Short mmCIF file of C-alpha atoms in Angstrom, two decimals:
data_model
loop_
_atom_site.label_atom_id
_atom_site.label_comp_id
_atom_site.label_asym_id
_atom_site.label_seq_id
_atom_site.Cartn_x
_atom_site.Cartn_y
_atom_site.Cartn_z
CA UNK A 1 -31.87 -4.21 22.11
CA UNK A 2 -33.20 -7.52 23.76
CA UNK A 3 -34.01 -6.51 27.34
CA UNK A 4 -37.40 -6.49 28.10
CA UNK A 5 -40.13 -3.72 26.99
CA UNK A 6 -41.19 -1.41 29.76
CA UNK A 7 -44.58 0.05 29.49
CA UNK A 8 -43.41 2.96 27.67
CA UNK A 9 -41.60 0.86 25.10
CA UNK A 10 -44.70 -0.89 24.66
CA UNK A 11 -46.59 2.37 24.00
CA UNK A 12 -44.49 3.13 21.32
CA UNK A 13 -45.04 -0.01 19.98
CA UNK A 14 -49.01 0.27 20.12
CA UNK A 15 -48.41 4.36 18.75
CA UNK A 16 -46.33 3.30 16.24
CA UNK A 17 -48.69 0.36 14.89
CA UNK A 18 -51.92 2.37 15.15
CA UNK A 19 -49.56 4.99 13.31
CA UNK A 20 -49.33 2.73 10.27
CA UNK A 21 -52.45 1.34 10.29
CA UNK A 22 -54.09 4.02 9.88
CA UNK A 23 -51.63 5.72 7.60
CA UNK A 24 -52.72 2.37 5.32
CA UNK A 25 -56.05 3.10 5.79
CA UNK A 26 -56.05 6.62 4.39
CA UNK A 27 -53.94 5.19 1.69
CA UNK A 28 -56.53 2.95 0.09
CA UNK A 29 -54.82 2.34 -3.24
CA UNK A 30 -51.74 1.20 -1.67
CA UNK A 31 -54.00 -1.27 0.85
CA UNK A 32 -55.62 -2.78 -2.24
CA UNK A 33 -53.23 -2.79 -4.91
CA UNK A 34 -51.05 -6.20 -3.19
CA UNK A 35 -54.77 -8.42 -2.77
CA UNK A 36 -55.67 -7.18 -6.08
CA UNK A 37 -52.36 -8.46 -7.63
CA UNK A 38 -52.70 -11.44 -5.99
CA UNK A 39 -56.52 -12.18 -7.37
CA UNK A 40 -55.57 -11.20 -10.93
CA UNK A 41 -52.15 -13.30 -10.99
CA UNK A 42 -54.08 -16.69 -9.52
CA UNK A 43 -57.28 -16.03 -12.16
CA UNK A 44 -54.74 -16.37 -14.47
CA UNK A 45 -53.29 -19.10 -14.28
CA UNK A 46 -56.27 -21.36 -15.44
CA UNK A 47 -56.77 -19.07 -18.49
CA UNK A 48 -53.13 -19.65 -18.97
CA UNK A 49 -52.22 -23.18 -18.09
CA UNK A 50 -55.68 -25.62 -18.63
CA UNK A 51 -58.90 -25.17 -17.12
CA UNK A 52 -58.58 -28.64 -16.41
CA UNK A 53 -59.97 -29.20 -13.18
CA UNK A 54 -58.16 -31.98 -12.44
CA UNK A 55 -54.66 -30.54 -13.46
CA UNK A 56 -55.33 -27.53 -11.83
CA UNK A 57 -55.75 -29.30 -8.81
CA UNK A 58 -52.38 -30.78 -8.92
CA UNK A 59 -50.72 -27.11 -9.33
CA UNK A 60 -52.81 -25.02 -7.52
CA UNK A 61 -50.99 -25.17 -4.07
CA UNK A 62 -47.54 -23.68 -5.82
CA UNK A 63 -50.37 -21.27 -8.10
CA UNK A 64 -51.42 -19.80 -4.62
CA UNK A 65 -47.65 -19.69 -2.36
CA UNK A 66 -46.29 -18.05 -5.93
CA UNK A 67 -49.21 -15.64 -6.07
CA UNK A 68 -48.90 -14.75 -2.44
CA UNK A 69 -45.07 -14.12 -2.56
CA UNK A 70 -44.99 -11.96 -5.44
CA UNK A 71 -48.07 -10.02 -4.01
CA UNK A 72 -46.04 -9.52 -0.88
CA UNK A 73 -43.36 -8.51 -2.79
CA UNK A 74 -45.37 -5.78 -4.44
CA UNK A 75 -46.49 -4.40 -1.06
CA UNK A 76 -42.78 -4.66 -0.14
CA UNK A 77 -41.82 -1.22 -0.51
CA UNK A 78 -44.20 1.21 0.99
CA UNK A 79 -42.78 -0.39 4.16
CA UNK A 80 -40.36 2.26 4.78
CA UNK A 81 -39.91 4.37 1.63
CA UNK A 82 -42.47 7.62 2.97
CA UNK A 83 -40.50 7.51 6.15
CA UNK A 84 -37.44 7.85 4.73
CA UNK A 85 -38.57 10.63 2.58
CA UNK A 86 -39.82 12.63 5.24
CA UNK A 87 -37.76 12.35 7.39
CA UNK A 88 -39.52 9.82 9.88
CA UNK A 89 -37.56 7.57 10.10
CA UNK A 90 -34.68 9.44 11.83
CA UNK A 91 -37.09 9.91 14.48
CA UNK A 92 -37.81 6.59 15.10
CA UNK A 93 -33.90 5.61 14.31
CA UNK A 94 -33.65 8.72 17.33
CA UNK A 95 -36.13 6.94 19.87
CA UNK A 96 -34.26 5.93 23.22
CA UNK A 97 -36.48 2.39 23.23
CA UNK A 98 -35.08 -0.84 21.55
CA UNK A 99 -35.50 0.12 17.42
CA UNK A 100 -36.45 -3.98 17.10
CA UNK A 101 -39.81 -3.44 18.66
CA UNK A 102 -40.29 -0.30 16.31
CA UNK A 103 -39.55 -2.32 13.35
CA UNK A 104 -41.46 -5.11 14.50
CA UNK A 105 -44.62 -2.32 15.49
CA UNK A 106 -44.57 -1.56 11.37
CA UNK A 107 -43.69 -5.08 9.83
CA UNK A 108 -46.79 -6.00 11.93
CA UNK A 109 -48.69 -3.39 10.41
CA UNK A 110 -47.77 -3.96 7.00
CA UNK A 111 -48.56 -7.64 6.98
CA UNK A 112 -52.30 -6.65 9.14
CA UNK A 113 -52.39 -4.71 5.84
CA UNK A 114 -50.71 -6.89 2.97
CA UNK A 115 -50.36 -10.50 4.15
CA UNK A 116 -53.91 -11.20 5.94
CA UNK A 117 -56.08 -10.35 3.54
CA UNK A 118 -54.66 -12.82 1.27
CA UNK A 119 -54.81 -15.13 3.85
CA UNK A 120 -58.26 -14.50 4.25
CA UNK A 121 -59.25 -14.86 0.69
CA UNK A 122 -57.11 -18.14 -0.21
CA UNK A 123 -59.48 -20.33 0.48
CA UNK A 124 -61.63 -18.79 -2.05
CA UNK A 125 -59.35 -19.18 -4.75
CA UNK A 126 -58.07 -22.56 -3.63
CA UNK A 127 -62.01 -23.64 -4.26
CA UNK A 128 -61.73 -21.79 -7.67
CA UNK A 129 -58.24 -23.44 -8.55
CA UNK A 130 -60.25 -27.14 -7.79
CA UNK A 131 -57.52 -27.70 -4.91
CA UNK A 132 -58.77 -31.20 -2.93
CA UNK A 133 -60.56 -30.60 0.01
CA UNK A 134 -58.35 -32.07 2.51
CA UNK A 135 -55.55 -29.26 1.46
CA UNK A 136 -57.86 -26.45 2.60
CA UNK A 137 -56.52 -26.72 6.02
CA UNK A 138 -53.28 -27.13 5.58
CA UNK A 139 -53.43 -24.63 2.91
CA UNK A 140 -54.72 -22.04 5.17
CA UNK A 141 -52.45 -22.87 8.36
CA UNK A 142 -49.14 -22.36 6.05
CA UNK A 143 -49.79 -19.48 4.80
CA UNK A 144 -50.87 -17.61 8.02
CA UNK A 145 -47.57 -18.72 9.40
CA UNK A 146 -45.65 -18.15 6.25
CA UNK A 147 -46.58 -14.75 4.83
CA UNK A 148 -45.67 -13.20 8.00
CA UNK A 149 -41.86 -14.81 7.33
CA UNK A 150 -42.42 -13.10 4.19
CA UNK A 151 -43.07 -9.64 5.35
CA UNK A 152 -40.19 -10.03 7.71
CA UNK A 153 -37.86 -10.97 5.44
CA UNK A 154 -39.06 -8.64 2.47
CA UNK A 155 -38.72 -5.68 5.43
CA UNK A 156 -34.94 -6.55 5.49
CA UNK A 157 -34.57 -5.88 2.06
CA UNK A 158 -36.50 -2.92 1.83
CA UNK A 159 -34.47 -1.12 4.88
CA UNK A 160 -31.22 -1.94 2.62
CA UNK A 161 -33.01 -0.23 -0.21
CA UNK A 162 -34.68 2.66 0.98
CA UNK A 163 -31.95 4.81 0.23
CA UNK A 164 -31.23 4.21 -3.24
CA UNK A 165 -32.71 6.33 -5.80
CA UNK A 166 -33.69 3.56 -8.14
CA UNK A 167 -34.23 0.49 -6.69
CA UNK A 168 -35.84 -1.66 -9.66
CA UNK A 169 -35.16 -5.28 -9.56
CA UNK A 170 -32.84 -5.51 -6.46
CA UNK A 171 -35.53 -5.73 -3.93
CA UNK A 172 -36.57 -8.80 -5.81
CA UNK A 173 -32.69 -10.14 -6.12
CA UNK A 174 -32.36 -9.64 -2.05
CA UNK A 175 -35.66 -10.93 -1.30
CA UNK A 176 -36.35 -13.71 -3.06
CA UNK A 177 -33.27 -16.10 -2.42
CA UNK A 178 -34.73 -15.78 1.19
CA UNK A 179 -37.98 -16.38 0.68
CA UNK A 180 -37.35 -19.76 -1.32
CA UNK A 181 -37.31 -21.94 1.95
CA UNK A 182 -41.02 -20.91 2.85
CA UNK A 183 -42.36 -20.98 -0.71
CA UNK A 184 -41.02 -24.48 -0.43
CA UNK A 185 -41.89 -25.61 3.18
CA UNK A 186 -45.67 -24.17 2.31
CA UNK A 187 -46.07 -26.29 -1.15
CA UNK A 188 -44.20 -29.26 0.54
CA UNK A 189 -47.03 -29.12 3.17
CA UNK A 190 -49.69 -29.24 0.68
CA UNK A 191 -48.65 -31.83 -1.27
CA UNK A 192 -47.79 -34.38 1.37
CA UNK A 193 -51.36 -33.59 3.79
CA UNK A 194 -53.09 -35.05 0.22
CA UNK A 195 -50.30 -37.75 0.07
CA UNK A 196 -52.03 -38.93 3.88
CA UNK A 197 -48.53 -37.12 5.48
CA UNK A 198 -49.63 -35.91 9.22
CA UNK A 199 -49.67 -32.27 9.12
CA UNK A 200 -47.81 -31.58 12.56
CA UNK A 201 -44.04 -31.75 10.94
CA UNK A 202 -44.93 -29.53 8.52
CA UNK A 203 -46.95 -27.23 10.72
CA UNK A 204 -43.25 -27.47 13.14
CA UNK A 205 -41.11 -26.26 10.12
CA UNK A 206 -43.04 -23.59 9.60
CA UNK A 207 -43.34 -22.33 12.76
CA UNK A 208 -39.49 -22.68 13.80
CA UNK A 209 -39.21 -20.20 10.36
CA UNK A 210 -41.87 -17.71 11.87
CA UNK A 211 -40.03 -17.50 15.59
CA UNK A 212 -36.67 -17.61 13.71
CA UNK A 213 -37.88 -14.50 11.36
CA UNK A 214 -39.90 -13.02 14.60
CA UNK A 215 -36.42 -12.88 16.88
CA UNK A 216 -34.13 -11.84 14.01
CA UNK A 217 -35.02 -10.37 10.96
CA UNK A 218 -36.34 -6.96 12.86
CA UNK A 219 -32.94 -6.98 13.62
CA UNK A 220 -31.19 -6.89 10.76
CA UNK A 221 -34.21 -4.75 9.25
CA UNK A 222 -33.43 -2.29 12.36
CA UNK A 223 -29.45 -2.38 11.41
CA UNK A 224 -30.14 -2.15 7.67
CA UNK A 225 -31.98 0.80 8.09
CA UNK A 226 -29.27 2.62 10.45
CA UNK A 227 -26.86 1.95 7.09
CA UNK A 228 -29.66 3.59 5.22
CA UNK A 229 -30.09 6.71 6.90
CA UNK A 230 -26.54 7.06 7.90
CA UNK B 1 -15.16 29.95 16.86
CA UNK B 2 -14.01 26.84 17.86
CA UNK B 3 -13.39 26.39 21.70
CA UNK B 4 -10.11 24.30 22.80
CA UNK B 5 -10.07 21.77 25.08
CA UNK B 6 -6.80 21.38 26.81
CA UNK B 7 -7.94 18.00 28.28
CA UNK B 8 -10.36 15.74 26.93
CA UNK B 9 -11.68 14.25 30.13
CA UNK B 10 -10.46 17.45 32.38
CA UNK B 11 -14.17 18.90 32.36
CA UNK B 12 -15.86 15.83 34.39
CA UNK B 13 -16.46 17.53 37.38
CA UNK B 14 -18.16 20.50 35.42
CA UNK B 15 -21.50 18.84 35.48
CA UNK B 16 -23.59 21.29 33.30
CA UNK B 17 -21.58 20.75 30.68
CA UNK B 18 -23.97 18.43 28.21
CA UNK B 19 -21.95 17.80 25.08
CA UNK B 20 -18.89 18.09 24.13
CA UNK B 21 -17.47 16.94 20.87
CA UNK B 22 -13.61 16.55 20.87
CA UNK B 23 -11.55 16.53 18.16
CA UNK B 24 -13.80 15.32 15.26
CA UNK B 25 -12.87 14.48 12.09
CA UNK B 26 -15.20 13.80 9.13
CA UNK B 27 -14.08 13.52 5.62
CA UNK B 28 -16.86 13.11 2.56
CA UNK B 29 -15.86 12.04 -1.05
CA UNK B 30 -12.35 12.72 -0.32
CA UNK B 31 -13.01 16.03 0.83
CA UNK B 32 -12.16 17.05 4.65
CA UNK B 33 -15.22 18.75 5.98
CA UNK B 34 -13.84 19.56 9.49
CA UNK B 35 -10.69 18.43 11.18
CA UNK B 36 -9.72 19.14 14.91
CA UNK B 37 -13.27 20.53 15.60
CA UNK B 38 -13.96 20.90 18.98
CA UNK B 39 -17.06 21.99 20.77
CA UNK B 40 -18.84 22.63 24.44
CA UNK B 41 -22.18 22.75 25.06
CA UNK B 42 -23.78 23.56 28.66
CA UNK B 43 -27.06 23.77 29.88
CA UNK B 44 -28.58 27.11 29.32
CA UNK B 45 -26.81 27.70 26.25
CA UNK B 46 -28.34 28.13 22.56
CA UNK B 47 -25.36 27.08 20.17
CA UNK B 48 -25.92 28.41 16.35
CA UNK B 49 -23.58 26.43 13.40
CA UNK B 50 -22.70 28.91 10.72
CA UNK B 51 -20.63 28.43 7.68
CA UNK B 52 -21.33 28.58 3.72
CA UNK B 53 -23.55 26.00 1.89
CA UNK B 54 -21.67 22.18 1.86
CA UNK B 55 -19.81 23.26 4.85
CA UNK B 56 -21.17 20.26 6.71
CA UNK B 57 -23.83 22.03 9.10
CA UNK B 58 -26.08 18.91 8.60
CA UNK B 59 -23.69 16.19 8.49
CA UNK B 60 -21.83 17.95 11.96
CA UNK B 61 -25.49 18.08 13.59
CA UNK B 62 -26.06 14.25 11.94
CA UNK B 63 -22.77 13.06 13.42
CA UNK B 64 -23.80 15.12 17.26
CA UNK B 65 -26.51 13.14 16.79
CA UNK B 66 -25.39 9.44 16.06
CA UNK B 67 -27.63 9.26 13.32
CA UNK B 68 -23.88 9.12 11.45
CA UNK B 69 -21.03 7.51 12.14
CA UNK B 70 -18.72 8.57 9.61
CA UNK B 71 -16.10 10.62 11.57
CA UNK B 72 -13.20 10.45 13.96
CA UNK B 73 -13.02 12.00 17.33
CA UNK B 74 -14.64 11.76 20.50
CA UNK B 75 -18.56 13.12 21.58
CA UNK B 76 -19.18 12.98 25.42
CA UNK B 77 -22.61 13.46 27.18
CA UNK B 78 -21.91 15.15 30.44
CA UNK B 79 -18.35 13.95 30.22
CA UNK B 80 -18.99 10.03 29.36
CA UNK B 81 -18.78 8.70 26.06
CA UNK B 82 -21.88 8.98 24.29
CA UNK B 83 -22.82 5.79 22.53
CA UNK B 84 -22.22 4.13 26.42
CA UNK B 85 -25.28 5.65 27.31
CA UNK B 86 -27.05 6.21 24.44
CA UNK B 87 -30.45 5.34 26.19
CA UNK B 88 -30.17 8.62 28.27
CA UNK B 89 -28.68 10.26 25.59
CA UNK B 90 -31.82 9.28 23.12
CA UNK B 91 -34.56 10.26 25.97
CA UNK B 92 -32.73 13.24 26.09
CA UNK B 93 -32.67 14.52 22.79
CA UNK B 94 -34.98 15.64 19.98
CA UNK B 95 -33.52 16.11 16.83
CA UNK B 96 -35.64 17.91 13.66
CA UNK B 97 -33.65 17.25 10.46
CA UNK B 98 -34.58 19.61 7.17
CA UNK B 99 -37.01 16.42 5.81
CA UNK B 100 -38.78 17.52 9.39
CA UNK B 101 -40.42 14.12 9.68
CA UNK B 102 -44.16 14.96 8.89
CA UNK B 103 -46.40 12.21 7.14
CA UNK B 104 -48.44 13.78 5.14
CA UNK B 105 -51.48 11.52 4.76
CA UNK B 106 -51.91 12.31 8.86
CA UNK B 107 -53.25 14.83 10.31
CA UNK B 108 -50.99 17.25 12.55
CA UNK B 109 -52.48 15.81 15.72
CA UNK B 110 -51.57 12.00 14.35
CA UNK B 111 -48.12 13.18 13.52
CA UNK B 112 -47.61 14.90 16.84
CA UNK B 113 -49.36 12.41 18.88
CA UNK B 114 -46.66 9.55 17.30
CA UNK B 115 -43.52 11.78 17.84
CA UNK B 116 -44.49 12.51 21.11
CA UNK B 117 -45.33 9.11 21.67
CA UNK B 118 -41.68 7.87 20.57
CA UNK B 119 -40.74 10.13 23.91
CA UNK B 120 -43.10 9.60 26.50
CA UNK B 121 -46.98 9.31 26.82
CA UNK B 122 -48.50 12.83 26.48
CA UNK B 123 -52.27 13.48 26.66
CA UNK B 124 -54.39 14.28 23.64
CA UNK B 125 -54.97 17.77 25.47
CA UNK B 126 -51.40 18.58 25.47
CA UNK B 127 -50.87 17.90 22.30
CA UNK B 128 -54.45 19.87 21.21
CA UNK B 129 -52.37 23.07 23.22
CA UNK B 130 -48.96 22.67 21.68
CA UNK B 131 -50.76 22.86 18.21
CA UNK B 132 -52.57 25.92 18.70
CA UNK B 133 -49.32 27.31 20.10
CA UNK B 134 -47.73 27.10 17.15
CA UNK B 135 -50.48 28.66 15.30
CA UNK B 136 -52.26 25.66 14.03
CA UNK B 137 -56.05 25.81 15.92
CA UNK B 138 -58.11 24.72 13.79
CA UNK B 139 -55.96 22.91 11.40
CA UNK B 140 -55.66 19.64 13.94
CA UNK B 141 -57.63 17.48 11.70
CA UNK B 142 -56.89 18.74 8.46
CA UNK B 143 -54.31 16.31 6.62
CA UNK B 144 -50.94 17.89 6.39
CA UNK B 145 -50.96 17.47 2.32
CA UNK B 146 -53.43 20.22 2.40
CA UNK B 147 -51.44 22.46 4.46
CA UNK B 148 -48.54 24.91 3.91
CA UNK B 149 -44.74 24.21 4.07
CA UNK B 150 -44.36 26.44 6.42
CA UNK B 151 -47.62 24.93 8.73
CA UNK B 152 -45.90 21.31 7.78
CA UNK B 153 -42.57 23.55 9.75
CA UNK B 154 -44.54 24.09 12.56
CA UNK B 155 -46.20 20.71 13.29
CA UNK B 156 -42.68 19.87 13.88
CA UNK B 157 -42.29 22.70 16.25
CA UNK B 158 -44.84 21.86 18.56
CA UNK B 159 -42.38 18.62 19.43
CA UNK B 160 -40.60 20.50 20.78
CA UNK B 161 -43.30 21.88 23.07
CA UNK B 162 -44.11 17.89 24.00
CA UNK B 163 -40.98 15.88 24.24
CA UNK B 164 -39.39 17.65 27.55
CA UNK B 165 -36.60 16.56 25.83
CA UNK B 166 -33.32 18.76 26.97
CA UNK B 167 -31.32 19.03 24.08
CA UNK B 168 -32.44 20.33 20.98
CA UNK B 169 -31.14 19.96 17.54
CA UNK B 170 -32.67 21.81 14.76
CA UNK B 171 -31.04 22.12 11.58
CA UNK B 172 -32.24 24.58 9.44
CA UNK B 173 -35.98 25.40 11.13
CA UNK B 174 -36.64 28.86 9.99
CA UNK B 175 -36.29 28.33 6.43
CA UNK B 176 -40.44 28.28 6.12
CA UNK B 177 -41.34 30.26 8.81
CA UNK B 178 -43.19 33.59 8.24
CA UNK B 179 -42.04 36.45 10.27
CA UNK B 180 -44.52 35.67 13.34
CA UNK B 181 -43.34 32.12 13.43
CA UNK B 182 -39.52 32.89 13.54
CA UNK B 183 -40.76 35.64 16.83
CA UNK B 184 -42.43 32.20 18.13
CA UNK B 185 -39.66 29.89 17.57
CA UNK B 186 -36.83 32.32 18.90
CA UNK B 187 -39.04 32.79 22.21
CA UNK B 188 -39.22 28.88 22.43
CA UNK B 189 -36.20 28.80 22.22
CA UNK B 190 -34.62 31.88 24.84
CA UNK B 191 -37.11 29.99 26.84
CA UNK B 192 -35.60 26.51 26.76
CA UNK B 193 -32.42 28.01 27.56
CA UNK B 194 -33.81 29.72 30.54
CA UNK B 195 -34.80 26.65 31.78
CA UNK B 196 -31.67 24.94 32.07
CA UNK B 197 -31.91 23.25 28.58
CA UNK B 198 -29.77 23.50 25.29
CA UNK B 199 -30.22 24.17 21.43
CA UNK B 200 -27.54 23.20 18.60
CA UNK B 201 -28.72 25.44 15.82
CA UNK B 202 -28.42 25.71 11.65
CA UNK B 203 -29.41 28.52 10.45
CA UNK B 204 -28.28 31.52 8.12
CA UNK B 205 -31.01 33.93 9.59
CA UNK B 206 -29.81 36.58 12.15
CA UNK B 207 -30.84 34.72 15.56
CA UNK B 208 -31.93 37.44 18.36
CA UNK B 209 -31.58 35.02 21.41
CA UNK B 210 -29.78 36.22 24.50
CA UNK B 211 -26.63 34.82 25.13
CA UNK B 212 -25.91 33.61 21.44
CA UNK B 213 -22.56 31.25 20.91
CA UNK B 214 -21.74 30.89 17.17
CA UNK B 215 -19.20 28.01 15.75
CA UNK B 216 -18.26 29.15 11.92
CA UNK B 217 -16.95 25.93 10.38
CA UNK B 218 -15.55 28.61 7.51
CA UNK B 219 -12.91 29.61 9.81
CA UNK B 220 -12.64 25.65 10.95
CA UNK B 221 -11.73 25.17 7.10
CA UNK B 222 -9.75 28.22 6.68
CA UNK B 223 -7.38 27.35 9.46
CA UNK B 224 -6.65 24.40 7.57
CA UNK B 225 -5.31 25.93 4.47
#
């Protein structure tokens, strides 16, 4: 599964991401329903908490990493769940190229889909959560390296999933325990860049967790999903 | 009918033999589905599996397949061990299961274009001439929610068309089919026998295919007791 991709291999990748992207795109609802979750879950936390300004400011870093993971938790399942019903993914489980550039084709996908445009909009709703200025940056660099981390890791827990009838909670019970490290490398990051802290160390940790998730989790996502169908 | 194999490994120098499964075993919820099943399949030759509902059609084709692993026994391609080689194996194979792997948001040209893909690279044209082959012209852009089981059936037919693939496993692909597309399908598929390549077939329908080998996992089971 490691050697390297030949051209056709990487046509399959390209097929199989334009494949899902565009699947996502005809499925609007499903595109809009993770950012959504994630606007409506940070709004409330001033209603909730204090509109304080000065408060919020303190707790707006963990407001947005906490809104972001459960959003990406939301978007979790469509991952693979169609596929399996249709019978798609024994096709791709039935390709002769490397399954862990497959996988890695439609966790890309999913977080082009899911993860960026939360990225995108965070900065907007760090300004509304009165987060200090100097955060914005760091703010913005941790989670464009960590929700990918999260997608990967979420995609593991789906593939174990996807074949149980009713899945409830347990996505969450996988998923989460894994996805404590980022939540906590990303807030850690905020806090200390407005404690003066250089942001370089921070920036390393999270980047050794997006090439550990990159070279491993589509791994055990592609295994996982071989138990699955099997 | 189950064929014996004296030897395992005797058949190696018989090189258009393609699969051979020796011996398998698979047992499901405490139940034995097949024991001491043995079967040969050579180029040129369409292969249907018979035998009553919950006989294991599905899970035997599943298992031929390597999509499971739940069994005992041996499965050789052209007289090596299958999961050695399972690259050529894979780019070899094309395998439609009874959920027959059709998104429905896309349109039958998407879907076709992506299995194909998963192959080799095919042109857009090719694909455009498999579809109307199966009887689809004009419904290339439609999505495939808005289309018919039995069209959804034969967006997975044209694969077949576009893989080149040599072995073919089909589990259950007439159910939908009206009476032209069962003519269509049992002319691909005297044709891919003609051309050197092989079919593993479920199906209860009557097949008219030249040359015709049936295995009857009923009589599998009923030597057992």
């Amino acid at each position: 599964m490691s050697q390297a991709a030949s051209p056709s291999t990487g046509h399959a990748f390209l097929a199989t991401l334009k494949r899902d992207l565009v699947i996502a795109y005809k499925r609007k609802n499903d595109m809009l329903n993770p950012f959504m979750f994630f606007l409506i879950v940070a709004t409330l936390f001033p209603i909730g908490i204090t509109p304080d300004p000065e408060r919020l400011g303190e707790i707006s870093a963990g407001v947005l990493w906490i809104s972001a993971l459960l959003a990406s938790l939301l978007a979790m399942d469509n991952l693979y769940r169609s596929d399996y019903e249709d019978g798609s993914l024994e096709q791709l489980l039935l390709c002769p190229y490397p399954l862990y550039y497959l996988v890695l084709a439609k966790n890309l996908a999913h977080w082009l889909v899911s993860g960026l445009p939360v990225v995108l909009v965070s900065p907007l709703i760090a300004y509304m959560l009165n987060l200090p200025q100097e955060a914005y940056l760091t703010l913005f660099l941790t989670l464009l390296m960590g929700t990918p981390v999260l997608s990967l890791l979420g995609s593991i827990g789906v593939a174990l999933t996807v074949g149980l009838g009713s899945r409830g909670l347990i996505l969450a019970v996988i998923t989460l325990p894994m996805s404590v490290p980022v939540l906590i490398a990303g807030t850690l990051a905020v806090q200390q860049t407005l404690n003066g802290a250089p942001l370089l160390a921070y920036l390393a940790i999270m980047g050794a967790m997006l090439l550990t998730a990159l070279t491993l989790a589509p791994l055990a996502s592609a295994a996982a999903l071989r138990i699955s169908v099997n | 009918m189950s064929e014996a194999i004296t030897d395992k490994y005797d058949h190696k120098h018989n090189d258009r033999i393609m699969l051979t499964a020796a011996e398998l075993f698979c047992e499901r919820d405490d139940r034995v589905l097949f024991a001491n099943l043995n079967l040969q399949l050579q180029e040129g030759q369409v292969l249907q599996i018979k035998g009553s509902n919950g006989s294991g059609k599905t899970t035997l084709l599943r298992i031929l397949c390597g999509i499971n692993d739940s069994y005992e026994g041996d499965i050789l391609w052209y007289g090596n061990p299958r999961d050695k080689q399972a690259e050529q194996f894979l780019g070899s194979l094309l395998y439609i299961g009874h959920r027959v792997g059709v998104n429905k948001v896309l349109t039958p040209l998407e879907n076709l274009r992506w299995s194909a893909s998963l192959q080799r690279d095919v042109s857009d044209a090719e694909l455009m001439t498999a579809l109307s082959r199966v009887g689809l012209r004009g419904f290339e852009y439609s999505q495939c929610f808005s289309l018919s089981a039995g069209q959804q059936q034969r967006v997975s037919l044209a694969r077949l068309l576009v893989t080149g693939a040599r072995l073919w496993v089909l589990d259950e692909p007439f159910t939908t089919l009206d009476v032209s597309g069962v003519a269509l399908l049992e002319s691909m598929l005297a044709d891919h026998a003609n051309s050197g390549g092989a079919v593993l077939v479920t199906t209860h329908h009557t097949l008219s295919v030249p040359d015709l080998r049936i295995l009857n996992l009923d009589a599998n089971r009923e030597e057992r007791l």
